[in-house]
XYZ file of C-alpha atoms in Angstrom:
135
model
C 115.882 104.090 105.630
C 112.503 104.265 103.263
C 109.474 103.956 105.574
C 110.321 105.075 109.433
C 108.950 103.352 112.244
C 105.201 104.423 112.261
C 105.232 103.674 108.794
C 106.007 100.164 109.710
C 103.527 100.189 112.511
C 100.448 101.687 110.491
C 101.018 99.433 107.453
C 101.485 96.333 109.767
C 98.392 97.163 112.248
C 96.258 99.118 110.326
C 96.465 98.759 106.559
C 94.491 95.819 106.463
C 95.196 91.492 106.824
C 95.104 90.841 102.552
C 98.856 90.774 101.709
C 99.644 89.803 97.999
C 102.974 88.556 98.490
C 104.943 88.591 94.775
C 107.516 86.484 94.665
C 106.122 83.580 96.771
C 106.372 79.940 95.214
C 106.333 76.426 97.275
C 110.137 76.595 97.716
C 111.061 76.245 100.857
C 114.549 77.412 100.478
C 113.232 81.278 99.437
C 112.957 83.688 101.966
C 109.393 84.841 100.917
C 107.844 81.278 102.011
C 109.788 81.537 105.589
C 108.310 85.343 105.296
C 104.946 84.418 104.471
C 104.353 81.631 107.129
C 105.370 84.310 109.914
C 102.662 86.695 108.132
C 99.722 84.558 108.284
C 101.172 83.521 112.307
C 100.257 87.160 112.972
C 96.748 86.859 110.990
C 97.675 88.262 107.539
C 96.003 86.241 104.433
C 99.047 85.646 102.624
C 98.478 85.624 98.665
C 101.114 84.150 96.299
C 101.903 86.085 93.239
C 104.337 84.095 91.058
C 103.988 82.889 86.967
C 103.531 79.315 88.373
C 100.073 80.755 90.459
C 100.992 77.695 92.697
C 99.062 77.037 96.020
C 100.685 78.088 99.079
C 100.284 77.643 102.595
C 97.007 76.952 101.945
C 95.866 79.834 99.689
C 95.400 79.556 95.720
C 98.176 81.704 94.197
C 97.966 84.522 91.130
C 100.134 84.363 87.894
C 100.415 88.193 88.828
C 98.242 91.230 91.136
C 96.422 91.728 88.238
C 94.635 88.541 88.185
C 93.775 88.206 92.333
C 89.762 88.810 91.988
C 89.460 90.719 94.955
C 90.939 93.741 97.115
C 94.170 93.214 98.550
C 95.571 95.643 101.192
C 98.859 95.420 100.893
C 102.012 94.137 98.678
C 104.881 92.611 100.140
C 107.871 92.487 96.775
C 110.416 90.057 96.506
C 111.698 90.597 93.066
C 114.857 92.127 91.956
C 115.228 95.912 92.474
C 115.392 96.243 88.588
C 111.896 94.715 88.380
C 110.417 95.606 91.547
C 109.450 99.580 90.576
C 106.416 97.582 88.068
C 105.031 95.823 91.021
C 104.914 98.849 93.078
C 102.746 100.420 90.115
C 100.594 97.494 89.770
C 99.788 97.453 93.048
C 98.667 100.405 93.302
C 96.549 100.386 90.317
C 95.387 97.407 91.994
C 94.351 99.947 94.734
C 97.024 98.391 97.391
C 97.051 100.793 100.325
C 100.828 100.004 101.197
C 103.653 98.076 99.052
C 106.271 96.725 101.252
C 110.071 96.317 99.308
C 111.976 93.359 100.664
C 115.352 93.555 102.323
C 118.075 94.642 99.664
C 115.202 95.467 97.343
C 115.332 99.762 96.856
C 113.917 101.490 94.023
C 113.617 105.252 94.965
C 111.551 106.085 91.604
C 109.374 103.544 92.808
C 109.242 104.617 96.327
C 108.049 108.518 94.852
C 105.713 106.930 92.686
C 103.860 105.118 95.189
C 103.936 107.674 98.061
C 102.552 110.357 95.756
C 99.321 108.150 94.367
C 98.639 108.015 98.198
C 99.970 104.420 99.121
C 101.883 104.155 102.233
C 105.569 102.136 101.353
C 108.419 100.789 102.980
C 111.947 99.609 101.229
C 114.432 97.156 102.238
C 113.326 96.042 105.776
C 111.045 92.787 106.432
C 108.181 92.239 108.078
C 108.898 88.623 109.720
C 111.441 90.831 111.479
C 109.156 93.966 112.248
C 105.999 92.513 113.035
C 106.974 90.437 116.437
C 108.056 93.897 117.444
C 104.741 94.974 117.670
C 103.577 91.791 119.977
């Protein structure tokens, strides 16, 4: 398990309501728009991040975390393990204070890189699943 349980808690309730959300497209059938919906149900601004920068749910999407003009608090990754390590550094040059890893997406490179530049980080759980929890 990467993150415990007040991990999850601290990056869910205190971490901040800007989530970049990579991954997210207008496809219905992908997890991450099922994912994001739930997100902004609790009060999170979801942001897409995709190479199609499509609007989503309402909120103008990025071609990538570089390009969002303003501070996001946290990044939620739903990319292949393989690519999801770069996202993890981008966000946190972007100054993200938590990336969140998908289910079945574990880098543990990744996961020492972004705990040691001070980000908080969780791997391979989901927050649609953690965050009614808190309710």
């Amino acid at each position: 398990m990467y993150g415990d349980d007040a991990t999850v808690r601290k990056i869910l309730t205190e971490s901040g309501d800007t989530w970049a959300v990579v991954g997210l497209s207008s496809n219905r059938q992908r997890a991450a728009y099922g994912v994001a919906q739930v997100l902004q149900r609790f009060g999170k601004r979801v942001v897409p991040v995709h190479p199609k920068a499509e609007t989503v749910h309402g909120e103008q999407g990025y071609a990538s975390l570089a390009d969002i003009p303003f501070d996001v608090d946290v990044v939620d990754v739903f990319v292949n393990s393989d690519l999801a390590g770069a996202v993890a550094d981008e966000a946190v040059a972007k100054g993200a204070k938590a990336v969140w890893f998908q289910l079945g997406v574990v880098d543990e490179e990744a996961y020492a890189r972004t705990r040691a530049a001070g980000a908080d980080m969780v791997m391979d759980r989901c927050p649609a699943i953690e965050i009614p929890r808190l309710a």
